[in-house]
mmCIF file of C-alpha atoms and ligand atoms in Angstrom:
data_model
loop_
_atom_site.group_PDB
_atom_site.id
_atom_site.type_symbol
_atom_site.label_atom_id
_atom_site.label_comp_id
_atom_site.label_asym_id
_atom_site.label_seq_id
_atom_site.Cartn_x
_atom_site.Cartn_y
_atom_site.Cartn_z
ATOM 1 C CA MET A 1 78.101 -11.163 -58.151
ATOM 2 C CA ALA A 2 75.435 -9.366 -56.291
ATOM 3 C CA ASN A 3 76.750 -7.776 -53.025
ATOM 4 C CA TRP A 4 73.772 -8.649 -50.907
ATOM 5 C CA ILE A 5 74.467 -12.361 -51.276
ATOM 6 C CA ARG A 6 77.499 -13.676 -49.447
ATOM 7 C CA ASN A 7 80.049 -15.339 -51.646
ATOM 8 C CA THR A 8 80.982 -18.440 -49.481
ATOM 9 C CA PRO A 9 78.808 -21.233 -49.035
ATOM 10 C CA ALA A 10 77.078 -21.290 -45.727
ATOM 11 C CA LEU A 11 76.077 -25.005 -45.667
ATOM 12 C CA ALA A 12 77.749 -28.173 -46.961
ATOM 13 C CA GLY A 13 76.310 -28.957 -50.519
ATOM 14 C CA GLN A 14 75.259 -25.310 -51.025
ATOM 15 C CA PHE A 15 76.369 -23.627 -54.258
ATOM 16 C CA VAL A 16 75.713 -19.891 -54.761
ATOM 17 C CA PRO A 17 75.734 -17.703 -57.924
ATOM 18 C CA GLY A 18 79.165 -17.425 -59.301
ATOM 19 C CA MET A 19 80.551 -20.637 -57.697
ATOM 20 C CA PRO A 20 81.606 -23.762 -59.750
ATOM 21 C CA GLY A 21 78.796 -26.150 -59.482
ATOM 22 C CA TYR A 22 76.177 -23.550 -59.305
ATOM 23 C CA ARG A 23 72.995 -24.499 -61.230
ATOM 24 C CA GLU A 24 69.499 -22.887 -61.665
ATOM 25 C CA CYS A 25 66.382 -24.762 -62.738
ATOM 26 C CA ARG A 26 65.369 -24.269 -66.400
ATOM 27 C CA ARG A 27 61.659 -23.964 -65.596
ATOM 28 C CA CYS A 28 61.493 -22.127 -62.263
ATOM 29 C CA VAL A 29 64.180 -19.934 -60.532
ATOM 30 C CA MET A 30 65.131 -22.385 -57.752
ATOM 31 C CA ASP A 31 68.836 -22.932 -57.571
ATOM 32 C CA THR A 32 71.707 -24.807 -55.708
ATOM 33 C CA SER A 33 71.612 -22.272 -52.841
ATOM 34 C CA MET A 34 68.784 -24.646 -51.733
ATOM 35 C CA VAL A 35 70.673 -27.626 -50.275
ATOM 36 C CA GLU A 36 67.868 -30.034 -50.990
ATOM 37 C CA ILE A 37 67.585 -29.345 -54.729
ATOM 38 C CA GLU A 38 67.982 -32.076 -57.252
ATOM 39 C CA PHE A 39 67.736 -31.927 -61.151
ATOM 40 C CA ASP A 40 66.418 -34.359 -63.677
ATOM 41 C CA ASP A 41 68.048 -34.964 -67.230
ATOM 42 C CA GLU A 42 66.095 -32.072 -68.636
ATOM 43 C CA GLY A 43 67.481 -29.627 -65.945
ATOM 44 C CA THR A 44 64.055 -29.368 -64.148
ATOM 45 C CA CYS A 45 64.271 -29.355 -60.379
ATOM 46 C CA ASN A 46 62.602 -31.360 -57.678
ATOM 47 C CA PHE A 47 60.520 -28.363 -56.484
ATOM 48 C CA CYS A 48 58.960 -28.230 -59.992
ATOM 49 C CA ARG A 49 58.276 -32.014 -59.673
ATOM 50 C CA GLY A 50 56.811 -31.335 -56.213
ATOM 51 C CA TYR A 51 54.378 -28.713 -57.791
ATOM 52 C CA ASP A 52 53.449 -31.075 -60.608
ATOM 53 C CA LEU A 53 52.870 -33.965 -58.305
ATOM 54 C CA LYS A 54 51.133 -32.365 -55.378
ATOM 55 C CA VAL A 55 49.368 -29.445 -56.921
ATOM 56 C CA LYS A 56 48.788 -29.878 -60.586
ATOM 57 C CA ALA A 57 47.758 -33.595 -60.096
ATOM 58 C CA VAL A 58 44.981 -32.554 -57.629
ATOM 59 C CA GLU A 59 44.080 -29.281 -59.446
ATOM 60 C CA LEU A 60 40.491 -29.451 -59.951
ATOM 61 C CA ALA A 61 38.571 -28.010 -62.981
ATOM 62 C CA SER A 62 37.092 -24.636 -62.234
ATOM 63 C CA ALA A 63 33.440 -25.934 -62.148
ATOM 64 C CA GLU A 64 34.516 -28.791 -59.704
ATOM 65 C CA LYS A 65 36.395 -26.181 -57.589
ATOM 66 C CA GLU A 66 33.247 -24.035 -57.380
ATOM 67 C CA ARG A 67 31.028 -26.951 -56.423
ATOM 68 C CA LYS A 68 33.503 -28.012 -53.742
ATOM 69 C CA LEU A 69 33.836 -24.549 -52.333
ATOM 70 C CA THR A 70 30.050 -24.095 -52.186
ATOM 71 C CA ALA A 71 29.700 -27.365 -50.259
ATOM 72 C CA LEU A 72 32.488 -26.484 -47.818
ATOM 73 C CA LEU A 73 31.129 -23.016 -47.182
ATOM 74 C CA GLU A 74 27.779 -24.600 -46.478
ATOM 75 C CA ALA A 75 29.436 -27.116 -44.010
ATOM 76 C CA ILE A 76 31.109 -24.176 -42.190
ATOM 77 C CA ARG A 77 27.985 -22.270 -41.821
ATOM 78 C CA ALA A 78 26.068 -25.292 -40.541
ATOM 79 C CA ASP A 79 28.744 -26.115 -38.118
ATOM 80 C CA GLY A 80 28.795 -22.660 -36.851
ATOM 81 C CA LYS A 81 25.113 -22.499 -35.974
ATOM 82 C CA GLY A 82 24.488 -21.409 -32.466
ATOM 83 C CA ARG A 83 28.131 -20.391 -32.035
ATOM 84 C CA ASP A 84 29.616 -16.912 -31.934
ATOM 85 C CA TYR A 85 32.003 -17.637 -34.798
ATOM 86 C CA ASP A 86 31.990 -20.268 -37.544
ATOM 87 C CA CYS A 87 35.739 -20.130 -38.392
ATOM 88 C CA ILE A 88 38.953 -18.673 -37.082
ATOM 89 C CA LEU A 89 41.639 -16.809 -39.185
ATOM 90 C CA GLY A 90 45.097 -15.559 -38.381
ATOM 91 C CA LEU A 91 45.426 -11.925 -39.715
ATOM 92 C CA SER A 92 48.869 -10.484 -40.413
ATOM 93 C CA GLY A 93 47.770 -7.396 -42.486
ATOM 94 C CA GLY A 94 49.458 -9.039 -45.523
ATOM 95 C CA VAL A 95 47.657 -9.773 -48.779
ATOM 96 C CA ASP A 96 46.729 -13.406 -48.344
ATOM 97 C CA SER A 97 45.065 -13.108 -44.934
ATOM 98 C CA SER A 98 43.482 -9.755 -45.662
ATOM 99 C CA TYR A 99 42.025 -11.034 -48.903
ATOM 100 C CA LEU A 100 40.714 -14.190 -47.202
ATOM 101 C CA ALA A 101 38.930 -11.986 -44.576
ATOM 102 C CA LEU A 102 37.334 -10.067 -47.372
ATOM 103 C CA LYS A 103 36.184 -13.265 -49.044
ATOM 104 C CA CYS A 104 34.758 -14.530 -45.669
ATOM 105 C CA LYS A 105 32.440 -11.440 -45.669
ATOM 106 C CA ASP A 106 31.410 -12.125 -49.221
ATOM 107 C CA TRP A 107 30.620 -15.688 -48.374
ATOM 108 C CA GLY A 108 28.585 -14.653 -45.264
ATOM 109 C CA LEU A 109 30.931 -16.334 -42.832
ATOM 110 C CA ARG A 110 31.550 -15.193 -39.232
ATOM 111 C CA PRO A 111 35.289 -15.530 -38.524
ATOM 112 C CA LEU A 112 37.174 -14.576 -35.401
ATOM 113 C CA LEU A 113 40.336 -12.899 -36.535
ATOM 114 C CA VAL A 114 43.507 -13.498 -34.478
ATOM 115 C CA GLN A 115 46.506 -11.228 -34.519
ATOM 116 C CA PHE A 116 49.840 -12.235 -33.034
ATOM 117 C CA ASP A 117 51.528 -8.941 -32.091
ATOM 118 C CA ASN A 118 55.188 -9.763 -31.869
ATOM 119 C CA GLY A 119 56.203 -6.158 -31.739
ATOM 120 C CA TRP A 120 57.675 -6.036 -35.191
ATOM 121 C CA ASN A 121 54.578 -4.858 -37.177
ATOM 122 C CA THR A 122 54.965 -1.983 -39.546
ATOM 123 C CA GLU A 123 52.572 0.958 -39.459
ATOM 124 C CA LEU A 124 51.262 -0.261 -42.714
ATOM 125 C CA ALA A 125 50.347 -3.609 -41.282
ATOM 126 C CA ASN A 126 48.594 -2.019 -38.315
ATOM 127 C CA HIS A 127 46.694 0.206 -40.762
ATOM 128 C CA ASN A 128 45.671 -2.800 -42.850
ATOM 129 C CA ILE A 129 44.524 -4.855 -39.910
ATOM 130 C CA GLN A 130 42.508 -1.863 -38.626
ATOM 131 C CA VAL A 131 40.703 -1.361 -42.051
ATOM 132 C CA VAL A 132 40.097 -5.090 -42.395
ATOM 133 C CA CYS A 133 38.310 -5.279 -39.042
ATOM 134 C CA GLU A 134 36.444 -1.972 -39.136
ATOM 135 C CA LYS A 135 35.226 -2.265 -42.720
ATOM 136 C CA LEU A 136 34.186 -5.898 -42.432
ATOM 137 C CA GLY A 137 32.820 -5.663 -38.943
ATOM 138 C CA PHE A 138 34.714 -8.681 -37.661
ATOM 139 C CA ASP A 139 35.982 -9.261 -34.083
ATOM 140 C CA LEU A 140 39.759 -9.304 -33.575
ATOM 141 C CA HIS A 141 41.555 -11.137 -30.849
ATOM 142 C CA THR A 142 45.028 -9.609 -30.467
ATOM 143 C CA TYR A 143 47.684 -11.497 -28.578
ATOM 144 C CA VAL A 144 50.446 -9.233 -27.389
ATOM 145 C CA VAL A 145 53.680 -11.001 -26.602
ATOM 146 C CA ASP A 146 55.658 -10.424 -23.362
ATOM 147 C CA TRP A 147 58.505 -8.625 -24.972
ATOM 148 C CA PRO A 148 61.392 -9.797 -22.677
ATOM 149 C CA GLU A 149 60.329 -13.394 -23.094
ATOM 150 C CA PHE A 150 59.856 -13.107 -26.850
ATOM 151 C CA ARG A 151 63.083 -11.108 -27.404
ATOM 152 C CA ASP A 152 64.976 -13.881 -25.623
ATOM 153 C CA LEU A 153 63.364 -16.551 -27.705
ATOM 154 C CA GLN A 154 64.213 -14.764 -30.978
ATOM 155 C CA LEU A 155 67.600 -14.110 -29.740
ATOM 156 C CA SER A 156 68.152 -17.814 -29.050
ATOM 157 C CA PHE A 157 67.458 -18.668 -32.664
ATOM 158 C CA LEU A 158 69.864 -15.996 -33.753
ATOM 159 C CA LYS A 159 72.529 -17.231 -31.423
ATOM 160 C CA ALA A 160 71.851 -20.786 -32.511
ATOM 161 C CA GLY A 161 72.888 -19.849 -36.091
ATOM 162 C CA LEU A 162 69.532 -21.204 -37.438
ATOM 163 C CA ALA A 163 68.012 -19.901 -40.563
ATOM 164 C CA ASN A 164 64.450 -19.959 -39.290
ATOM 165 C CA LEU A 165 64.482 -16.803 -37.175
ATOM 166 C CA GLU A 166 60.659 -16.548 -37.769
ATOM 167 C CA ALA A 167 59.996 -19.919 -35.961
ATOM 168 C CA PRO A 168 59.101 -18.096 -32.642
ATOM 169 C CA SER A 169 56.507 -15.873 -34.435
ATOM 170 C CA ASP A 170 55.087 -18.676 -36.644
ATOM 171 C CA HIS A 171 54.824 -21.116 -33.635
ATOM 172 C CA GLY A 172 53.299 -18.355 -31.546
ATOM 173 C CA ILE A 173 50.449 -17.584 -33.970
ATOM 174 C CA PHE A 174 49.788 -21.232 -34.708
ATOM 175 C CA ALA A 175 49.563 -21.975 -30.910
ATOM 176 C CA CYS A 176 47.289 -18.790 -30.403
ATOM 177 C CA ILE A 177 44.923 -19.930 -33.088
ATOM 178 C CA TYR A 178 44.536 -23.427 -31.715
ATOM 179 C CA ARG A 179 44.092 -22.197 -28.123
ATOM 180 C CA GLU A 180 41.429 -19.690 -29.224
ATOM 181 C CA ALA A 181 39.662 -22.304 -31.288
ATOM 182 C CA GLU A 182 39.470 -24.536 -28.310
ATOM 183 C CA ALA A 183 38.358 -21.811 -25.875
ATOM 184 C CA GLN A 184 35.518 -20.543 -28.274
ATOM 185 C CA LYS A 185 34.865 -24.139 -29.740
ATOM 186 C CA ILE A 186 35.378 -22.860 -33.275
ATOM 187 C CA PRO A 187 35.299 -25.865 -35.551
ATOM 188 C CA TRP A 188 36.961 -24.513 -38.789
ATOM 189 C CA LEU A 189 40.577 -23.170 -39.106
ATOM 190 C CA MET A 190 40.938 -21.075 -42.254
ATOM 191 C CA SER A 191 44.357 -20.207 -43.657
ATOM 192 C CA GLY A 192 45.658 -18.023 -46.487
ATOM 193 C CA VAL A 193 48.060 -20.803 -47.526
ATOM 194 C CA ASN A 194 47.882 -21.057 -51.365
ATOM 195 C CA ASN A 195 49.517 -22.792 -54.208
ATOM 196 C CA ALA A 196 49.445 -19.634 -56.322
ATOM 197 C CA THR A 197 51.867 -17.439 -54.462
ATOM 198 C CA GLU A 198 53.662 -19.974 -52.321
ATOM 199 C CA ALA A 199 56.304 -22.578 -53.347
ATOM 200 C CA CYS A 200 55.767 -26.190 -53.062
ATOM 201 C CA CYS A 201 57.748 -28.714 -51.124
ATOM 202 C CA PRO A 202 60.489 -30.523 -53.106
ATOM 203 C CA ILE A 203 60.087 -34.192 -53.859
ATOM 204 C CA GLY A 204 62.866 -36.504 -53.014
ATOM 205 C CA GLU A 205 64.754 -38.311 -50.108
ATOM 206 C CA LYS A 206 67.105 -35.261 -49.554
ATOM 207 C CA SER A 207 64.225 -32.974 -48.883
ATOM 208 C CA LYS A 208 62.965 -35.000 -45.961
ATOM 209 C CA TYR A 209 66.148 -34.363 -43.942
ATOM 210 C CA ARG A 210 67.531 -30.984 -45.218
ATOM 211 C CA PHE A 211 65.826 -27.601 -44.874
ATOM 212 C CA GLY A 212 67.529 -24.745 -46.509
ATOM 213 C CA TYR A 213 65.298 -22.097 -45.202
ATOM 214 C CA GLY A 214 64.572 -23.354 -41.815
ATOM 215 C CA TYR A 215 62.977 -26.122 -39.980
ATOM 216 C CA ARG A 216 59.220 -26.701 -39.232
ATOM 217 C CA TYR A 217 57.962 -24.149 -36.634
ATOM 218 C CA SER A 218 55.442 -26.599 -35.263
ATOM 219 C CA ASP A 219 58.147 -28.655 -33.673
ATOM 220 C CA LEU A 220 57.834 -27.536 -29.951
ATOM 221 C CA VAL A 221 60.775 -29.976 -28.883
ATOM 222 C CA HIS A 222 63.148 -28.283 -31.204
ATOM 223 C CA LEU A 223 62.008 -24.678 -30.178
ATOM 224 C CA LYS A 224 62.285 -25.557 -26.483
ATOM 225 C CA ALA A 225 65.714 -27.170 -26.952
ATOM 226 C CA VAL A 226 67.106 -24.153 -28.794
ATOM 227 C CA HIS A 227 65.791 -21.748 -26.066
ATOM 228 C CA ARG A 228 67.060 -23.959 -23.315
ATOM 229 C CA ARG A 229 70.504 -23.875 -24.683
ATOM 230 C CA PHE A 230 70.747 -20.190 -25.644
ATOM 231 C CA GLY A 231 67.883 -18.427 -23.724
ATOM 232 C CA SER A 232 67.970 -16.930 -20.285
ATOM 233 C CA VAL A 233 64.433 -15.758 -19.614
ATOM 234 C CA ARG A 234 61.868 -18.260 -18.458
ATOM 235 C CA LEU A 235 58.966 -18.662 -21.042
ATOM 236 C CA LYS A 236 56.009 -18.172 -18.814
ATOM 237 C CA THR A 237 53.386 -16.735 -21.147
ATOM 238 C CA TYR A 238 54.648 -17.536 -24.622
ATOM 239 C CA PRO A 239 51.861 -19.676 -26.330
ATOM 240 C CA MET A 240 53.074 -23.198 -27.092
ATOM 241 C CA MET A 241 51.390 -26.128 -28.831
ATOM 242 C CA GLY A 242 53.071 -29.618 -28.909
ATOM 243 C CA ILE A 243 52.190 -32.244 -31.555
ATOM 244 C CA LEU A 244 50.216 -34.451 -29.130
ATOM 245 C CA LYS A 245 48.159 -31.501 -27.822
ATOM 246 C CA ARG A 246 47.409 -30.433 -31.347
ATOM 247 C CA MET A 247 46.264 -33.944 -32.397
ATOM 248 C CA TRP A 248 44.189 -34.291 -29.159
ATOM 249 C CA LEU A 249 42.619 -30.879 -29.925
ATOM 250 C CA GLU A 250 41.901 -31.741 -33.587
ATOM 251 C CA ARG A 251 39.910 -34.741 -32.122
ATOM 252 C CA LYS A 252 38.228 -33.021 -29.150
ATOM 253 C CA VAL A 253 37.136 -29.679 -30.832
ATOM 254 C CA LYS A 254 36.950 -31.550 -34.211
ATOM 255 C CA ILE A 255 39.062 -28.757 -35.814
ATOM 256 C CA LYS A 256 39.173 -28.943 -39.527
ATOM 257 C CA ARG A 257 41.578 -27.031 -41.710
ATOM 258 C CA PHE A 258 40.560 -25.214 -44.882
ATOM 259 C CA ASP A 259 42.682 -23.280 -47.412
ATOM 260 C CA PRO A 260 39.962 -21.475 -49.457
ATOM 261 C CA LEU A 261 42.415 -19.564 -51.744
ATOM 262 C CA ASN A 262 43.244 -22.727 -53.442
ATOM 263 C CA PHE A 263 39.588 -22.944 -54.534
ATOM 264 C CA LEU A 264 39.665 -19.638 -56.259
ATOM 265 C CA ALA A 265 41.488 -18.437 -59.175
ATOM 266 C CA TYR A 266 43.766 -16.479 -56.878
ATOM 267 C CA ASP A 267 45.646 -13.737 -58.568
ATOM 268 C CA LYS A 268 47.857 -11.684 -56.257
ATOM 269 C CA LYS A 269 47.783 -8.365 -58.347
ATOM 270 C CA ALA A 270 43.919 -8.589 -58.630
ATOM 271 C CA ALA A 271 43.581 -9.340 -54.957
ATOM 272 C CA ILE A 272 45.566 -6.291 -54.031
ATOM 273 C CA ALA A 273 43.592 -4.042 -56.323
ATOM 274 C CA GLU A 274 40.315 -5.333 -54.786
ATOM 275 C CA LEU A 275 41.637 -4.815 -51.256
ATOM 276 C CA GLN A 276 42.710 -1.262 -52.027
ATOM 277 C CA GLU A 277 39.364 -0.402 -53.683
ATOM 278 C CA ARG A 278 36.994 -1.936 -51.282
ATOM 279 C CA LEU A 279 38.799 -1.529 -47.873
ATOM 280 C CA GLY A 280 41.359 1.222 -48.445
ATOM 281 C CA TRP A 281 43.976 -1.407 -47.666
ATOM 282 C CA ARG A 282 47.626 -0.320 -48.564
ATOM 283 C CA PRO A 283 50.119 -2.521 -50.376
ATOM 284 C CA TYR A 284 53.725 -3.113 -49.449
ATOM 285 C CA GLU A 285 56.798 -4.312 -51.138
ATOM 286 C CA GLY A 286 57.846 -7.986 -50.976
ATOM 287 C CA LYS A 287 56.141 -10.980 -49.619
ATOM 288 C CA HIS A 288 55.383 -10.611 -45.966
ATOM 289 C CA PHE A 289 57.256 -7.264 -45.793
ATOM 290 C CA GLU A 290 54.386 -6.073 -43.519
ATOM 291 C CA SER A 291 56.748 -7.052 -40.608
ATOM 292 C CA VAL A 292 60.134 -5.320 -40.000
ATOM 293 C CA ILE A 293 61.713 -8.555 -38.844
ATOM 294 C CA THR A 294 60.459 -10.489 -41.806
ATOM 295 C CA ARG A 295 61.766 -7.765 -44.184
ATOM 296 C CA PHE A 296 65.102 -7.619 -42.433
ATOM 297 C CA HIS A 297 65.436 -11.466 -42.159
ATOM 298 C CA GLN A 298 64.696 -11.880 -45.914
ATOM 299 C CA SER A 299 66.825 -8.990 -47.225
ATOM 300 C CA TYR A 300 69.806 -9.194 -44.901
ATOM 301 C CA ILE A 301 70.160 -12.173 -42.630
ATOM 302 C CA LEU A 302 69.157 -14.926 -45.087
ATOM 303 C CA PRO A 303 71.027 -13.713 -48.056
ATOM 304 C CA ARG A 304 74.267 -12.683 -46.050
ATOM 305 C CA LYS A 305 74.475 -15.408 -43.492
ATOM 306 C CA PHE A 306 72.865 -18.263 -45.306
ATOM 307 C CA ALA A 307 73.297 -17.229 -48.920
ATOM 308 C CA LEU A 308 69.609 -17.528 -49.472
ATOM 309 C CA ASP A 309 67.229 -15.350 -51.505
ATOM 310 C CA LYS A 310 63.800 -16.234 -50.295
ATOM 311 C CA ARG A 311 62.269 -14.509 -53.364
ATOM 312 C CA ARG A 312 63.237 -17.574 -55.419
ATOM 313 C CA LEU A 313 60.518 -19.577 -53.615
ATOM 314 C CA HIS A 314 57.947 -16.874 -54.184
ATOM 315 C CA LEU A 315 58.738 -16.117 -57.749
ATOM 316 C CA SER A 316 58.837 -19.931 -58.589
ATOM 317 C CA GLY A 317 55.342 -20.154 -57.112
ATOM 318 C CA LEU A 318 54.144 -17.389 -59.343
ATOM 319 C CA ILE A 319 55.844 -19.030 -62.401
ATOM 320 C CA TRP A 320 54.183 -22.393 -61.673
ATOM 321 C CA SER A 321 50.769 -20.856 -61.336
ATOM 322 C CA GLY A 322 51.244 -18.932 -64.618
ATOM 323 C CA GLN A 323 51.261 -15.422 -63.009
ATOM 324 C CA LEU A 324 54.767 -14.619 -64.103
ATOM 325 C CA ASP A 325 57.213 -15.764 -66.728
ATOM 326 C CA ARG A 326 60.807 -16.791 -65.893
ATOM 327 C CA ALA A 327 62.370 -13.828 -67.607
ATOM 328 C CA GLN A 328 60.416 -11.473 -65.522
ATOM 329 C CA ALA A 329 61.408 -13.369 -62.364
ATOM 330 C CA LEU A 330 65.070 -13.129 -63.324
ATOM 331 C CA THR A 331 64.782 -9.403 -63.858
ATOM 332 C CA GLU A 332 63.290 -9.187 -60.338
ATOM 333 C CA LEU A 333 66.051 -11.318 -58.855
ATOM 334 C CA ALA A 334 68.829 -9.063 -60.352
ATOM 335 C CA ARG A 335 67.584 -6.305 -58.029
ATOM 336 C CA PRO A 336 68.383 -6.267 -54.245
ATOM 337 C CA PRO A 337 65.376 -7.555 -52.213
ATOM 338 C CA CYS A 338 64.986 -4.182 -50.397
ATOM 339 C CA PRO A 339 66.352 -0.685 -51.126
ATOM 340 C CA PRO A 340 69.815 -0.419 -49.381
ATOM 341 C CA GLU A 341 68.789 2.604 -47.218
ATOM 342 C CA MET A 342 65.789 0.692 -45.842
ATOM 343 C CA VAL A 343 67.855 -2.294 -45.054
ATOM 344 C CA GLU A 344 70.300 -0.074 -43.163
ATOM 345 C CA GLN A 345 67.461 1.614 -41.245
ATOM 346 C CA ASP A 346 65.941 -1.881 -40.433
ATOM 347 C CA ARG A 347 69.443 -3.132 -39.333
ATOM 348 C CA GLN A 348 69.830 -0.308 -36.861
ATOM 349 C CA PHE A 349 66.316 -0.851 -35.636
ATOM 350 C CA PHE A 350 66.807 -4.551 -35.233
ATOM 351 C CA VAL A 351 70.098 -4.307 -33.336
ATOM 352 C CA LYS A 352 68.650 -1.671 -30.916
ATOM 353 C CA LYS A 353 65.318 -3.522 -30.354
ATOM 354 C CA LEU A 354 67.126 -6.798 -29.567
ATOM 355 C CA ARG A 355 69.480 -4.836 -27.279
ATOM 356 C CA LEU A 356 72.557 -6.084 -29.084
ATOM 357 C CA SER A 357 75.767 -4.126 -29.587
ATOM 358 C CA GLU A 358 76.876 -3.696 -33.276
ATOM 359 C CA SER A 359 79.845 -6.086 -32.633
ATOM 360 C CA GLU A 360 77.642 -8.705 -31.010
ATOM 361 C CA PHE A 361 75.386 -8.694 -33.951
ATOM 362 C CA ASP A 362 78.278 -8.807 -36.516
ATOM 363 C CA ALA A 363 79.703 -11.832 -34.490
ATOM 364 C CA MET A 364 76.413 -13.623 -34.900
ATOM 365 C CA MET A 365 76.311 -12.885 -38.562
ATOM 366 C CA GLN A 366 79.867 -14.145 -39.089
ATOM 367 C CA ALA A 367 79.414 -17.304 -36.795
ATOM 368 C CA GLU A 368 78.857 -20.726 -38.505
ATOM 369 C CA ALA A 369 75.472 -21.359 -40.002
ATOM 370 C CA LYS A 370 73.749 -24.380 -38.368
ATOM 371 C CA GLU A 371 70.977 -26.746 -39.504
ATOM 372 C CA TYR A 372 68.034 -27.763 -37.461
ATOM 373 C CA SER A 373 69.506 -31.268 -37.128
ATOM 374 C CA ASP A 374 72.312 -29.802 -35.032
ATOM 375 C CA TYR A 375 69.676 -29.480 -32.221
ATOM 376 C CA PRO A 376 67.137 -31.897 -30.835
ATOM 377 C CA ASN A 377 64.067 -32.262 -33.047
ATOM 378 C CA LEU A 378 61.130 -34.432 -33.938
ATOM 379 C CA ASN A 379 61.551 -34.366 -37.727
ATOM 380 C CA ARG A 380 61.511 -38.148 -38.038
ATOM 381 C CA THR A 381 58.201 -38.291 -35.938
ATOM 382 C CA PHE A 382 56.639 -35.493 -38.153
ATOM 383 C CA ASN A 383 57.715 -37.318 -41.383
ATOM 384 C CA ASN A 384 55.983 -40.526 -39.916
ATOM 385 C CA ILE A 385 52.746 -38.967 -38.773
ATOM 386 C CA PRO A 386 50.681 -40.201 -41.806
ATOM 387 C CA ARG A 387 52.091 -43.670 -41.196
ATOM 388 C CA ILE A 388 51.383 -43.553 -37.424
ATOM 389 C CA THR A 389 47.852 -42.362 -37.937
ATOM 390 C CA HIS A 390 47.174 -44.991 -40.477
ATOM 391 C CA TRP A 391 48.283 -47.752 -38.077
ATOM 392 C CA LEU A 392 46.429 -46.231 -35.161
ATOM 393 C CA ARG A 393 43.311 -46.177 -37.196
ATOM 394 C CA LEU A 394 43.892 -49.824 -38.253
ATOM 395 C CA LEU A 395 44.338 -50.841 -34.607
ATOM 396 C CA VAL A 396 41.127 -49.053 -33.496
ATOM 397 C CA ARG A 397 39.193 -50.757 -36.278
ATOM 398 C CA LEU A 398 40.607 -54.163 -35.303
ATOM 399 C CA GLY A 399 39.828 -53.528 -31.704
ATOM 400 C CA ARG A 400 36.207 -52.755 -32.608
ATOM 401 C CA LYS A 401 35.860 -56.004 -34.641
ATOM 402 C CA SER A 402 37.067 -58.309 -31.912
HETATM 403 ZN ZN1 ZN M 501 62.303 -25.951 -60.905
#
């Protein structure tokens, strides 16, 4: 049994490698360390079914994709006439967002790039952000967090025993992008979200209520509740965006979301090569290892406290999109997520930066793992948004007729 994975189950219903009851999908590499996994008679999991239903079913033929992409790009250019920017894009310095910025240039778009500086960026990420902006000539809006506030918020999630330590960063960038779109009246929100390198949501009742990797970052009620209970610094400047404000903004500024990478034959290796050649962009190991906290979270905290290896999600995504075969993914998984010396270096940095003592951090790692549902949340409301919007539309229509 690999020593970077803890050998006791962290959550009820979780089975890790080496335990009786452990199972791995026959098609992808998802396994019973994900509490929401379910298998069919053939031994294929509900993440595979999620991919088939949600992605493959709507997968367009390449000619159709091209036609749709051209039409969308035209709409973006038209909506942007007379404005400083026609779209907005969060830039982390990682492959997906950098590649999307490069494509925006090729398509003749004028994006405003937004960076959320949470204080954890690697030198490499800063270099990549700099070359993307300089070589492409795009404006960059950098939001720098107030460190005492942000540290307190991240510590709250750590103290709460929640797997989603990245929620404060993810919510922050999401709120910054919406705020900036409102201030500058930018109608299109681009994202590097893609089906080729990111795993799909599982299908099934269980997956509506259980989240092995952490709960949705957009739930402000949850974020505030966790901070209220475990934090001590008032959040005066941290950007926040509640569900109602977001829905109102989407109506007022008419913000439309667009994930262009899903309209391209997006191949990660080829994208990296193109970024290196055209921009002098530099690659890094792992998915989202451009940030120290992400790297440490995925290679130490998640595996050791929650018995979760996030690479299973990324590698499964690559298997589904035909960029990797299962045997290659298993070879990759047999290696530790990050070289041990780097993990140790990151651990020391992490403890020091959060102003923890070694024993305080160890106690947090040993403490019981919790689920989002142990704290106030709006999961039910989020799950019902499509139904609520459907009824609201119907009511509005009926109101107009009468
Ligand atoms: Zn599967």
